[in-house]
Short mmCIF file of C-alpha atoms in Angstrom, two decimals:
data_model
loop_
_atom_site.label_atom_id
_atom_site.label_comp_id
_atom_site.label_asym_id
_atom_site.label_seq_id
_atom_site.Cartn_x
_atom_site.Cartn_y
_atom_site.Cartn_z
CA MET A 1 0.33 0.22 -0.25
CA HIS A 2 1.33 3.58 -0.83
CA LYS A 3 2.23 5.47 2.21
CA LEU A 4 0.47 8.31 1.47
CA ALA A 5 -2.64 6.15 0.78
CA ARG A 6 -5.75 6.57 3.10
CA PRO A 7 -5.76 3.56 5.66
CA ASP A 8 -8.45 0.33 5.61
CA ARG A 9 -8.93 0.49 9.27
CA PRO A 10 -8.96 3.14 12.12
CA ILE A 11 -6.01 2.92 14.76
CA PHE A 12 -7.27 1.80 18.37
CA CYS A 13 -6.02 3.78 21.63
CA GLY A 14 -6.76 2.50 25.00
CA ASN A 15 -6.02 2.30 28.67
CA PHE A 16 -6.38 6.02 28.59
CA GLU A 17 -8.43 7.81 31.58
CA TYR A 18 -12.70 8.23 31.22
CA GLU A 19 -12.16 11.52 31.52
CA ALA A 20 -9.77 12.61 28.60
CA GLN A 21 -11.59 14.51 26.08
CA GLU A 22 -11.67 14.15 22.28
CA ARG A 23 -9.98 17.25 21.64
CA ASP A 24 -6.91 16.03 23.89
CA VAL A 25 -6.88 12.47 22.07
CA VAL A 26 -6.87 14.46 18.51
CA ARG A 27 -4.20 16.99 19.22
CA LEU A 28 -2.23 13.41 20.73
CA PHE A 29 -2.51 12.02 17.22
CA GLU A 30 -2.24 15.36 15.39
CA THR A 31 1.48 15.61 16.39
CA PHE A 32 1.89 12.76 13.68
CA GLY A 33 -0.50 13.94 10.74
CA PRO A 34 -3.70 15.05 9.81
CA VAL A 35 -6.97 13.15 11.76
CA ASP A 36 -9.62 12.51 9.98
CA LYS A 37 -12.34 11.27 12.24
CA ILE A 38 -12.45 9.63 15.92
CA GLU A 39 -14.50 7.56 17.49
CA MET A 40 -14.61 8.19 21.42
CA LYS A 41 -15.60 5.73 23.67
CA GLU A 42 -14.87 5.70 27.64
CA GLY A 43 -11.43 4.77 28.05
CA PHE A 44 -10.70 4.32 24.17
CA ALA A 45 -10.95 5.48 20.98
CA PHE A 46 -11.01 4.82 17.44
CA VAL A 47 -8.58 7.37 15.15
CA TYR A 48 -8.83 7.88 11.35
CA MET A 49 -5.55 9.49 9.97
CA ARG A 50 -5.61 10.71 6.68
CA HIS A 51 -2.57 8.73 5.58
CA VAL A 52 -1.08 4.92 6.14
CA CYS A 53 2.58 6.78 7.20
CA ASP A 54 1.23 9.09 9.70
CA GLY A 55 -1.00 6.10 11.22
CA GLU A 56 2.13 3.95 11.39
CA ALA A 57 4.39 6.57 12.88
CA ALA A 58 1.82 7.23 15.76
CA VAL A 59 1.13 3.55 16.67
CA ALA A 60 5.44 3.68 16.67
CA ALA A 61 5.27 6.29 19.22
CA LEU A 62 2.48 5.87 21.11
CA HIS A 63 2.13 2.67 22.01
CA GLY A 64 3.21 2.47 25.92
CA TRP A 65 3.63 6.04 25.91
CA GLU A 66 2.73 7.18 29.53
CA TRP A 67 -0.37 9.95 28.62
CA GLY A 68 -3.03 11.67 31.17
CA VAL A 69 -3.15 12.90 34.84
CA GLN A 70 -2.56 9.04 35.85
CA ARG A 71 0.21 8.74 33.73
CA ARG A 72 -1.41 5.37 32.59
CA ARG A 73 0.37 3.23 29.50
CA LEU A 74 -1.38 4.09 26.30
CA LYS A 75 -2.38 0.40 23.80
CA VAL A 76 -2.01 2.06 20.52
CA GLU A 77 -2.42 -0.39 17.71
CA TRP A 78 -4.16 -1.06 14.25
CA GLY A 79 -7.54 -1.47 14.58
CA LYS A 80 -8.80 -5.50 13.72
CA VAL A 81 -11.56 -4.36 11.93
CA ARG A 82 -11.81 -2.83 8.55
CA ALA A 83 -13.56 0.22 8.14
CA VAL A 84 -15.42 1.13 4.77
CA TRP A 85 -15.24 4.54 3.64
CA ALA A 86 -17.55 6.67 1.24
CA VAL A 87 -14.89 7.84 -1.09
CA GLY A 88 -13.89 11.22 -0.79
CA SER A 89 -15.85 11.93 2.33
CA GLY A 90 -13.75 11.08 5.42
CA HIS A 91 -16.64 9.18 6.65
CA ARG A 92 -17.11 5.30 7.53
CA CYS A 93 -19.84 3.75 5.82
CA SER A 94 -22.05 1.14 7.73
CA GLY A 95 -23.07 -0.39 4.05
CA SER A 96 -26.90 -0.08 5.09
CA PRO A 97 -29.49 0.95 2.81
CA PRO A 98 -31.40 4.56 4.09
CA SER A 99 -34.32 3.78 6.21
CA HIS A 100 -36.54 5.64 8.92
CA LYS A 101 -33.89 4.69 11.70
CA LEU A 102 -30.67 6.14 12.58
CA PHE A 103 -27.75 4.51 14.92
CA VAL A 104 -26.01 7.02 16.80
CA ILE A 105 -23.00 6.24 18.75
CA ASN A 106 -20.11 8.05 20.06
CA PHE A 107 -22.14 10.80 22.15
CA ASP A 108 -21.62 11.04 25.98
CA PRO A 109 -23.81 9.41 27.91
CA SER A 110 -23.21 10.97 31.10
CA ARG A 111 -24.18 14.60 29.24
CA THR A 112 -26.48 13.44 26.61
CA GLY A 113 -30.27 11.25 27.19
CA GLU A 114 -33.01 10.78 25.29
CA GLN A 115 -34.80 14.12 25.28
CA GLU A 116 -31.49 15.45 24.37
CA LEU A 117 -31.07 13.74 21.19
CA TRP A 118 -35.18 13.73 20.31
CA ARG A 119 -34.32 17.99 20.63
CA TYR A 120 -31.04 17.61 18.71
CA PHE A 121 -32.68 15.73 15.74
CA SER A 122 -36.06 17.46 15.65
CA PRO A 123 -34.75 19.93 13.20
CA PHE A 124 -34.51 17.45 10.50
CA GLY A 125 -37.71 16.14 10.60
CA ARG A 126 -40.90 14.78 13.08
CA VAL A 127 -39.16 11.93 15.21
CA THR A 128 -41.60 9.18 16.24
CA ARG A 129 -38.78 7.51 18.83
CA VAL A 130 -35.47 7.52 20.33
CA GLN A 131 -34.27 4.69 22.07
CA MET A 132 -31.08 4.83 24.73
CA VAL A 133 -29.26 1.69 25.32
CA ARG A 134 -25.85 2.34 27.41
CA ASN A 135 -23.73 4.68 25.18
CA PHE A 136 -25.82 3.75 21.90
CA ALA A 137 -29.16 5.06 20.73
CA PHE A 138 -31.66 4.54 17.73
CA VAL A 139 -33.25 7.70 16.77
CA VAL A 140 -36.60 6.92 14.48
CA PHE A 141 -37.83 9.39 11.89
CA ALA A 142 -41.33 9.36 10.35
CA ASP A 143 -40.48 10.40 7.02
CA LEU A 144 -37.64 8.81 5.04
CA ARG A 145 -35.96 12.09 3.37
CA ASP A 146 -36.14 13.10 6.80
CA ALA A 147 -33.81 10.42 8.32
CA VAL A 148 -31.42 11.03 5.26
CA ALA A 149 -30.94 14.18 5.80
CA ALA A 150 -30.33 13.93 9.52
CA GLN A 151 -27.79 11.18 8.60
CA GLN A 152 -26.19 13.51 6.30
CA ARG A 153 -26.06 16.65 8.41
CA THR A 154 -25.17 14.68 11.95
CA ASN A 155 -23.00 11.93 10.96
CA GLY A 156 -19.59 13.78 12.09
CA ALA A 157 -21.24 16.86 13.65
CA ILE A 158 -20.31 17.87 17.02
CA LEU A 159 -22.60 17.30 20.18
CA GLU A 160 -21.38 18.17 23.72
CA GLY A 161 -18.03 18.12 22.22
CA ARG A 162 -17.92 14.64 20.92
CA THR A 163 -17.85 13.77 17.10
CA LEU A 164 -20.93 11.76 16.29
CA ASN A 165 -21.39 8.93 14.31
CA VAL A 166 -24.76 8.32 12.91
CA GLU A 167 -25.59 5.49 10.38
CA PHE A 168 -28.53 3.51 9.16
CA SER A 169 -29.61 0.86 11.25
#
């Protein structure tokens, strides 16, 4: 694979403090090159670097690096699941066809509840249901066109400091 090619999978970065913010993880990886996207979880993240060579440099330098207030040793390695990228978009795609139901992940469940998600998605059309399950949610629209518009406008958008991942379910 050409070193400036887009990686076919994300970098897994784990073992950091639950309190770590997305912007801190992005700053850590940006020292090695452009970060296209980050999917933040509690204590770990998937980082999508723009170029393979930048990702390789980040993995080599950051694995075992002590980071954060508690100086925890990071586990940094290429992810095992291959990502599917929408050509030229910088976003991963689920491959699912458009539907009334959206799958939403990477929000902060301690600060974002069903009511906040309902308010966040309502400007795109009539929401008929929001169901949260721990750290992910399903948002259902009455009209398919509204669901498509919401997915296109909110996937990669920022909510409460986190980059949302919104796919069709």
